[in-house]
Coordinates of C-alpha atoms in Angstrom, one line a residue:
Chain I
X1 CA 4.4 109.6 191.3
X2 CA 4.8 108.4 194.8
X3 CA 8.5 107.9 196.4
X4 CA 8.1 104.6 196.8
X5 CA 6.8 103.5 193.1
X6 CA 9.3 105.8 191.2
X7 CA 12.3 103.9 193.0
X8 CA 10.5 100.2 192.8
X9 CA 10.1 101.9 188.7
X10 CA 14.0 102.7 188.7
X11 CA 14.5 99.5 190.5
X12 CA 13.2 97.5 188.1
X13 CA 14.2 99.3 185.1
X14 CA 17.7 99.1 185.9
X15 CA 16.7 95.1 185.9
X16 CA 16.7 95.3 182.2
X17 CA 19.0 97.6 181.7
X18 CA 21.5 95.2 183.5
X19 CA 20.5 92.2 181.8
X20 CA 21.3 93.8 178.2
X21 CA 24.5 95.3 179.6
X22 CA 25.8 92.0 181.0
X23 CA 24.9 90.2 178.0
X24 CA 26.4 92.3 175.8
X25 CA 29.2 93.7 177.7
X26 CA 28.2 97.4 177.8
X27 CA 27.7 99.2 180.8
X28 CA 23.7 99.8 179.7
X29 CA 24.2 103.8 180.3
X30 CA 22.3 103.9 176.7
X31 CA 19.9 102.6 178.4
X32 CA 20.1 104.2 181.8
X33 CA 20.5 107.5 181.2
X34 CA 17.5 107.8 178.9
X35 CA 15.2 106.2 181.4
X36 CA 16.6 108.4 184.2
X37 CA 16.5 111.5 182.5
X38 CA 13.0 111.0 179.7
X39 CA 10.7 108.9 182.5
X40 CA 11.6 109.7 186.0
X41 CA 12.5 113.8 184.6
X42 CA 15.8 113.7 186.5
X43 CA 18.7 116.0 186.0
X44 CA 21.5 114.7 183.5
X45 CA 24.0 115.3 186.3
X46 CA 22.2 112.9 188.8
X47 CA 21.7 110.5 185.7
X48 CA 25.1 110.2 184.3
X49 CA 26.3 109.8 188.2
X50 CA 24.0 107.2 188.9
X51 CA 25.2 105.4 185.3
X52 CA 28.5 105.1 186.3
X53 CA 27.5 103.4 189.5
X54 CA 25.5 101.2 187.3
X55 CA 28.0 100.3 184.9
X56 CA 30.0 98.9 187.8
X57 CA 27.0 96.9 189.2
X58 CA 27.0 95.4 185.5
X59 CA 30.6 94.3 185.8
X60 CA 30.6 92.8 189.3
X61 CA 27.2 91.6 189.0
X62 CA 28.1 89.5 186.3
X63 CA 31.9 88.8 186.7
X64 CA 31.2 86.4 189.6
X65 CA 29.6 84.0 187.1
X66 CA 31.6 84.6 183.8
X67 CA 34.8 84.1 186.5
X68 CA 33.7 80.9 187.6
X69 CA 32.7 79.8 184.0
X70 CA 36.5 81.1 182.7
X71 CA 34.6 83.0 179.8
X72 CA 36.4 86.4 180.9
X73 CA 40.2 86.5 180.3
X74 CA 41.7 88.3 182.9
X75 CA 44.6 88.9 181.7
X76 CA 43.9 90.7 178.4
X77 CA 41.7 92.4 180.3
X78 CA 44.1 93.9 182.6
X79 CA 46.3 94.5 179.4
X80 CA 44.0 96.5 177.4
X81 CA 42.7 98.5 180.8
X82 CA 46.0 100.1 180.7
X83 CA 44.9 101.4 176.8
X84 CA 41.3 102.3 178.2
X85 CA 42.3 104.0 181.3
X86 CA 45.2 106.3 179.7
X87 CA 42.2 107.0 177.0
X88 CA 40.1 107.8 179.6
X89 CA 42.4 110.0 181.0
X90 CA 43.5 111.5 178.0
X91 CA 39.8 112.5 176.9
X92 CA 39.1 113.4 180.5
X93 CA 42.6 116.3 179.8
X94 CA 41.2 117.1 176.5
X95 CA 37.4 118.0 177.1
X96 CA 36.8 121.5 176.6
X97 CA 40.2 122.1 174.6
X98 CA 39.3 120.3 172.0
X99 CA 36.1 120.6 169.2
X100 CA 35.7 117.0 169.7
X101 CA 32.5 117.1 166.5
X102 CA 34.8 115.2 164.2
X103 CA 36.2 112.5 166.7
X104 CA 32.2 111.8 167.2
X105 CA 31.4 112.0 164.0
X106 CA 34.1 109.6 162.8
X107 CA 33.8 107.2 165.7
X108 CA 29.9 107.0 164.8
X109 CA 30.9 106.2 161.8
X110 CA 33.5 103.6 162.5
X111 CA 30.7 102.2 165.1
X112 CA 28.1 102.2 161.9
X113 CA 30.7 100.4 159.5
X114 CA 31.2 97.7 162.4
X115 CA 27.3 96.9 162.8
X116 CA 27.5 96.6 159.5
X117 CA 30.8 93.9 160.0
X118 CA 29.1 92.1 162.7
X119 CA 25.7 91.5 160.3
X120 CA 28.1 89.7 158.0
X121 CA 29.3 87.9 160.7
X122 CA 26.8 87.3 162.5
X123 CA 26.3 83.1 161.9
X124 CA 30.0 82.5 163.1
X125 CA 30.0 80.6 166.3
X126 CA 33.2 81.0 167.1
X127 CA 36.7 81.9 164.8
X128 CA 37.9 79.7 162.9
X129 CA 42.1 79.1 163.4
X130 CA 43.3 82.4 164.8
X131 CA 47.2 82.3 165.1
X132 CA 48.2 84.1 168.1
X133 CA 50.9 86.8 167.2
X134 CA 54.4 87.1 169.0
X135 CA 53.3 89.3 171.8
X136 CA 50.0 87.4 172.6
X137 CA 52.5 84.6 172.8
X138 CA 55.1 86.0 175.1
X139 CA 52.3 87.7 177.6
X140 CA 50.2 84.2 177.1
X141 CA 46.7 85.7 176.0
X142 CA 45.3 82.7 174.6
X143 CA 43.1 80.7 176.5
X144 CA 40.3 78.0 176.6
X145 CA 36.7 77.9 177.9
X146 CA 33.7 75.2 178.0
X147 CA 31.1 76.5 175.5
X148 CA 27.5 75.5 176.7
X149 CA 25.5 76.4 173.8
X150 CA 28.0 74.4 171.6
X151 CA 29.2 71.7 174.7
X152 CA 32.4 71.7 173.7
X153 CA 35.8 73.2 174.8
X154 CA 36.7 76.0 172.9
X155 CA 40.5 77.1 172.3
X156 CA 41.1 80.5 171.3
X157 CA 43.9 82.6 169.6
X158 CA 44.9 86.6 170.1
X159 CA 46.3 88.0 167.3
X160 CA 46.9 92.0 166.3
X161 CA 47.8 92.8 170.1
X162 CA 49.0 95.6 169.7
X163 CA 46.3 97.3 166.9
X164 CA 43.7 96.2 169.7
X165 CA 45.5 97.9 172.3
X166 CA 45.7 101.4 170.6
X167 CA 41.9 101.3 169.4
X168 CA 41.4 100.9 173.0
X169 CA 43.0 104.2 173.7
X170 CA 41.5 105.8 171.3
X171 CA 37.6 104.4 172.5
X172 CA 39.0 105.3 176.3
X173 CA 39.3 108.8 174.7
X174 CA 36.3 109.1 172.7
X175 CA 34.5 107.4 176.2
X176 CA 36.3 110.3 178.5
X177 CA 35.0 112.8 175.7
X178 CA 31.5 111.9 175.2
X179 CA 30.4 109.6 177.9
X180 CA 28.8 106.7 175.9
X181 CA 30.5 103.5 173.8
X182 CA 33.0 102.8 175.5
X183 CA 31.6 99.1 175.9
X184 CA 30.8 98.7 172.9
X185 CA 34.3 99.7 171.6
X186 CA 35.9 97.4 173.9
X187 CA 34.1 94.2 172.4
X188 CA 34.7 95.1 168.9
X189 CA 38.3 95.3 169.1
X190 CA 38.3 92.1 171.0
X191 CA 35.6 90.4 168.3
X192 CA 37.1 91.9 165.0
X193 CA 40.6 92.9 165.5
X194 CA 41.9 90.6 168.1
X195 CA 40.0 87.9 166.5
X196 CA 38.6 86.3 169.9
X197 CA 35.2 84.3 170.3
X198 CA 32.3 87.3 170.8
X199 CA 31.4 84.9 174.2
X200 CA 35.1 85.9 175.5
X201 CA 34.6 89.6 173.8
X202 CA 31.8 90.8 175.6
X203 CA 32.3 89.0 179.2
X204 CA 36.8 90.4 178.6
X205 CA 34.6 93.8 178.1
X206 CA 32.5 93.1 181.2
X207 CA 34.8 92.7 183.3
X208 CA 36.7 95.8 182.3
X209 CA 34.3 98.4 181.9
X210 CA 33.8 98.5 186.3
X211 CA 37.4 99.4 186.6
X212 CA 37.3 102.6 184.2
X213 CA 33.8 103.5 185.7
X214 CA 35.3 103.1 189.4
X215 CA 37.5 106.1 188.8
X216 CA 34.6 108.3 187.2
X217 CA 32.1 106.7 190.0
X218 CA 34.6 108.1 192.6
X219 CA 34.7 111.8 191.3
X220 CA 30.7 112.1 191.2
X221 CA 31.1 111.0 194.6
X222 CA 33.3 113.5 195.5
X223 CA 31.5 116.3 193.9
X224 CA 28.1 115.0 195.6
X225 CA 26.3 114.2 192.1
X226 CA 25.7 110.6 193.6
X227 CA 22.4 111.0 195.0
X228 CA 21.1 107.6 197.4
X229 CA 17.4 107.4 196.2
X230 CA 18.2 107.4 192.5
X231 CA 22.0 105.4 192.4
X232 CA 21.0 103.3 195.2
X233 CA 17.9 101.3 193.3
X234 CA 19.8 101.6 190.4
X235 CA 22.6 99.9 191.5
X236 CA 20.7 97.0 193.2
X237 CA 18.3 96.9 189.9
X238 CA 21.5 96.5 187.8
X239 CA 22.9 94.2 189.8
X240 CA 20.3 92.0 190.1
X241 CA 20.2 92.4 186.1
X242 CA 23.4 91.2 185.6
X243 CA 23.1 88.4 187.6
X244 CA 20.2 87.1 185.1
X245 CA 22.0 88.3 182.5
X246 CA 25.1 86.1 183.3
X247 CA 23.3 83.3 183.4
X248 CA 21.2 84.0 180.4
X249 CA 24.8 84.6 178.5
X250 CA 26.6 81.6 179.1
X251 CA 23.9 79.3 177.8
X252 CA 23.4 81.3 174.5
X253 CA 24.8 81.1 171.4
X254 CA 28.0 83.3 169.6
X255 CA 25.5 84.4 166.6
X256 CA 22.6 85.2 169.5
X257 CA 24.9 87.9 170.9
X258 CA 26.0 88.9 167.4
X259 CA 22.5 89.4 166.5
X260 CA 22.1 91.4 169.7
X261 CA 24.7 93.5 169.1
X262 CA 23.6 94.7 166.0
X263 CA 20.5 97.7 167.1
X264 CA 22.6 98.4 169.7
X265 CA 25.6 99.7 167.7
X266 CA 23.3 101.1 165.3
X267 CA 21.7 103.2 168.1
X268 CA 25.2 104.0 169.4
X269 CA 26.3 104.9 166.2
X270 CA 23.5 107.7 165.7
X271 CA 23.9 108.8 168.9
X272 CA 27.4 109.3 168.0
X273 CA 26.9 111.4 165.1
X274 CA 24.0 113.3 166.1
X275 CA 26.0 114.5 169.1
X276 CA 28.4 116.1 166.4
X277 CA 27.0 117.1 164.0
X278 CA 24.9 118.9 166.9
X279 CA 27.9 120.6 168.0
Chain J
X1 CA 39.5 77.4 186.8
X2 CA 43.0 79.2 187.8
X3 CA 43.4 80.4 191.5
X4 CA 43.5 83.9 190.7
X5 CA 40.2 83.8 188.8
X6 CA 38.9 81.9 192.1
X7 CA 40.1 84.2 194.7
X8 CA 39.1 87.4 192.8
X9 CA 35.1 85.8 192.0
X10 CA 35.1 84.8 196.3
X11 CA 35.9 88.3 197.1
X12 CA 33.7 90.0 194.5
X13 CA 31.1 88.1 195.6
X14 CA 31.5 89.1 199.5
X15 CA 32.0 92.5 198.1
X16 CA 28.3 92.4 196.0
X17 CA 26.5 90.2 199.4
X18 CA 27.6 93.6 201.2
X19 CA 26.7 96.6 199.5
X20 CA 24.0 95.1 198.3
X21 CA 22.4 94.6 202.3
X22 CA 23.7 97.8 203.0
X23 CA 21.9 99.4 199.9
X24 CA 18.9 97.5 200.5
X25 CA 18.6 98.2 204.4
X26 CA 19.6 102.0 203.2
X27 CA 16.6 102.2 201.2
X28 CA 14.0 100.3 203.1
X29 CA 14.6 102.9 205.9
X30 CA 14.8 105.8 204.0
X31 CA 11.6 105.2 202.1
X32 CA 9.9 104.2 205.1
X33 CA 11.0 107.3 206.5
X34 CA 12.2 105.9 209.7
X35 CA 16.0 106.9 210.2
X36 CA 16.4 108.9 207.0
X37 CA 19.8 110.6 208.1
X38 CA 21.1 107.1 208.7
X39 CA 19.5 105.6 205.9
X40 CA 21.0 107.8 203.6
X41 CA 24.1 107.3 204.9
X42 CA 23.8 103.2 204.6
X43 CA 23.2 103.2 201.4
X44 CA 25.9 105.3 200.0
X45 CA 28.1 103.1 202.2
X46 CA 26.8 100.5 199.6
X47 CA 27.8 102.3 196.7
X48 CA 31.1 103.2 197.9
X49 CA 31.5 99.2 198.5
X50 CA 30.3 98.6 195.0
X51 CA 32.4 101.2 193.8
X52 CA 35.3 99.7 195.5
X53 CA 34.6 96.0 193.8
X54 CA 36.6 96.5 190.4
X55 CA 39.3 98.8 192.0
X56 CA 40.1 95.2 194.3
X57 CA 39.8 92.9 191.3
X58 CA 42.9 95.1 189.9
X59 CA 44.7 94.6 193.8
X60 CA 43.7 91.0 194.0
X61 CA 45.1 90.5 190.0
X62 CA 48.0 92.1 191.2
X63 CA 48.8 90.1 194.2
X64 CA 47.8 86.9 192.6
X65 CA 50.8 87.9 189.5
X66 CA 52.9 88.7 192.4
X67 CA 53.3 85.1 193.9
X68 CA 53.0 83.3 190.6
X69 CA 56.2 86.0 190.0
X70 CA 54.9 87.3 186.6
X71 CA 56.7 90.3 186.6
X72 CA 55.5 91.7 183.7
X73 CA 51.9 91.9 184.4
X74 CA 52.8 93.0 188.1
X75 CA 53.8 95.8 186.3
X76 CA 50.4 96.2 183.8
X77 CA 48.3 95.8 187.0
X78 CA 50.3 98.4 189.1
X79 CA 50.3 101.0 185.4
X80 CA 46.8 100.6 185.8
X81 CA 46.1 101.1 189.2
X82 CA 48.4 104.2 188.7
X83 CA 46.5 105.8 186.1
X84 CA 43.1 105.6 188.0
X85 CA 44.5 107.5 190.9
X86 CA 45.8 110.1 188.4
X87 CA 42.5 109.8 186.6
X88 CA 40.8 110.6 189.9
X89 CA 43.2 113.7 191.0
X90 CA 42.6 115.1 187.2
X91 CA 39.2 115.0 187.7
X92 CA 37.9 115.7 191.3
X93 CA 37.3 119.6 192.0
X94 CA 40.2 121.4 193.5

């Protein structure tokens, strides 16, 4: 293959890889790895650099819009970052001490038993009557956002703050550890332990998946893994993606996106617990 | 929509308009092979900018908690900040 066609093929690869990422609020490195690595033959090293770059270009990319639409909620996502982040860096201390099999194995499981969770739920539109608990109260979680799919304003509720903070930690860790989930993590405490809309789940998730990534994105940089003719089309791909993807997301329905969800966690889930029980 | 959401999408989005030309210029040189050294050198300037996006959305959140003096998540934004830059010492080659 030609110079020239393999980075138009990464370039438009990463299209698709950032509109299901954006959508969904992953950072698509189940998708970008595996096309980095299985059709273009590149090194895992190069692949999982330029993933990290791409999971950023997912976040930004789309954040613009879900910012502007008020979909995102800032401010549980900067609470639950601190969760994520200390995960992060807690799996990031714990690689190579640990046997980290059953944490996979148990993760993939937990990742297997929420597909399963979000098929049951996957006609609700939107939660009915969450109460917000004390602490959601005092840091003022809730918030409101205009629905276009169901043209209305929709008021939501936080509740079980504090649950959803520590199964952040613990998917920051098992992300640190094993390099994959950590989006999908994020929207499932949001969706079925903090009770929010899955619309406010996976664009909170969006949004904080770039900040985690930054810090990993800026070690590959420093150890030179971030190569220019395989993160650079990737990253405008993506972001091009999630710009789509955005757009495509705000005009969809709740039980679309729960639908959606559904493979994806499935695939993560195996993943999960093939990685172990390969250990 | 509340300021701080406002303030943090304009910058983002000058932030995106720039590494992506710089990306884009990077890579249109480089594969033509005129100016390779230079256009490798554009176009991880674009990543770096891109990398830098979420990294500013936590400064501009912090700023923006600052002068509506919400002390408590002046503090969550600065914890988080905190931990990246440990995050990063922990994990860049020494």
């Amino acid at each position: 293959m030609s110079l020239e066609l393999t980075t138009l093929l990464i370039f438009l690869s990463s299209i698709f890889a950032g509109v299901v990422g954006s959508i969904l609020g992953l950072g698509g490195g189940i998708i970008i790895v595996p096309a980095l690595t299985l059709l273009f033959g590149l090194d895992i090293t190069t692949a999982v650099a330029a993933s990290a770059v791409s999971v950023i270009a997912t976040s930004s990319g789309a954040a613009v819009a879900y910012l502007k639409k008020g979909i995102s909620n800032t401010r549980i996502a900067i609470l639950l970052q601190v969760g994520t982040t200390m995960g992060a860096l807690t799996g990031a201390l714990l690689a190579g001490l640990l046997d980290p099999r059953w944490i996979f194995i148990l993760f993939g499981l937990l990742m297997g038993y929420s597909a399963y969770a979000m098929y049951q739920a996957r006609r609700t539109e939107v939660p009915d009557s969450v109460v917000s608990d004390r602490l959601a109260q005092r840091l003022r979680l809730e918030g409101v956002y205009y629905d276009q799919a169901l043209d209305r304003l929709v008021e939501y509720g936080v509740t079980r703050t504090v649950p959803g903070m520590a199964l952040m930690y613990g998917s920051g860790t098992v992300a640190g550890l094993l390099g994959i989930g950590a989006g999908a993590f994020k929207v499932l405490a949001m969706d079925q332990v903090m009770g929010l809309p899955i619309k406010v789940s996976t664009a909170t998730s969006n949004y904080m998946i770039g900040v985690t990534a930054a810090s990993s994105a800026l070690i590959y940089f420093i150890r030179g893994d971030i190569q220019a003719l395989v993160a650079g089309p990737t990253a405008l791909g993506v972001l091009v993606g999630a710009m789509i993807g955005a757009r495509l997301m705000v005009r969809m329905k709740g039980s679309t996106i729960r639908t959606l969800f559904i493979p994806v966690l499935l695939v993560i889930a195996v993943q999960m617990i093939w990685k172990g029980a390969m250990m | 929509m509340n300021l701080i959401e406002d303030r943090i999408a304009i910058i983002l989005k000058l932030g995106l308009i720039l590494s992506s030309s710089l990306i884009g210029i990077g890579l249109a040189s480089l594969l033509t092979g005129f100016e390779s050294a230079w256009g490798q050198w554009l176009v991880t300037a674009g990543l770096v900018v891109l990398v830098a996006t979420p990294i500013l959305r936590v400064v501009m959140a912090l700023f923006g908690y600052l002068m509506e003096r919400d002390f408590t998540f002046v503090m969550i934004s600065l914890s988080v900040l905190l931990i990246l830059v440990v995050g990063v010492w922990v994990g860049a080659p020494h």
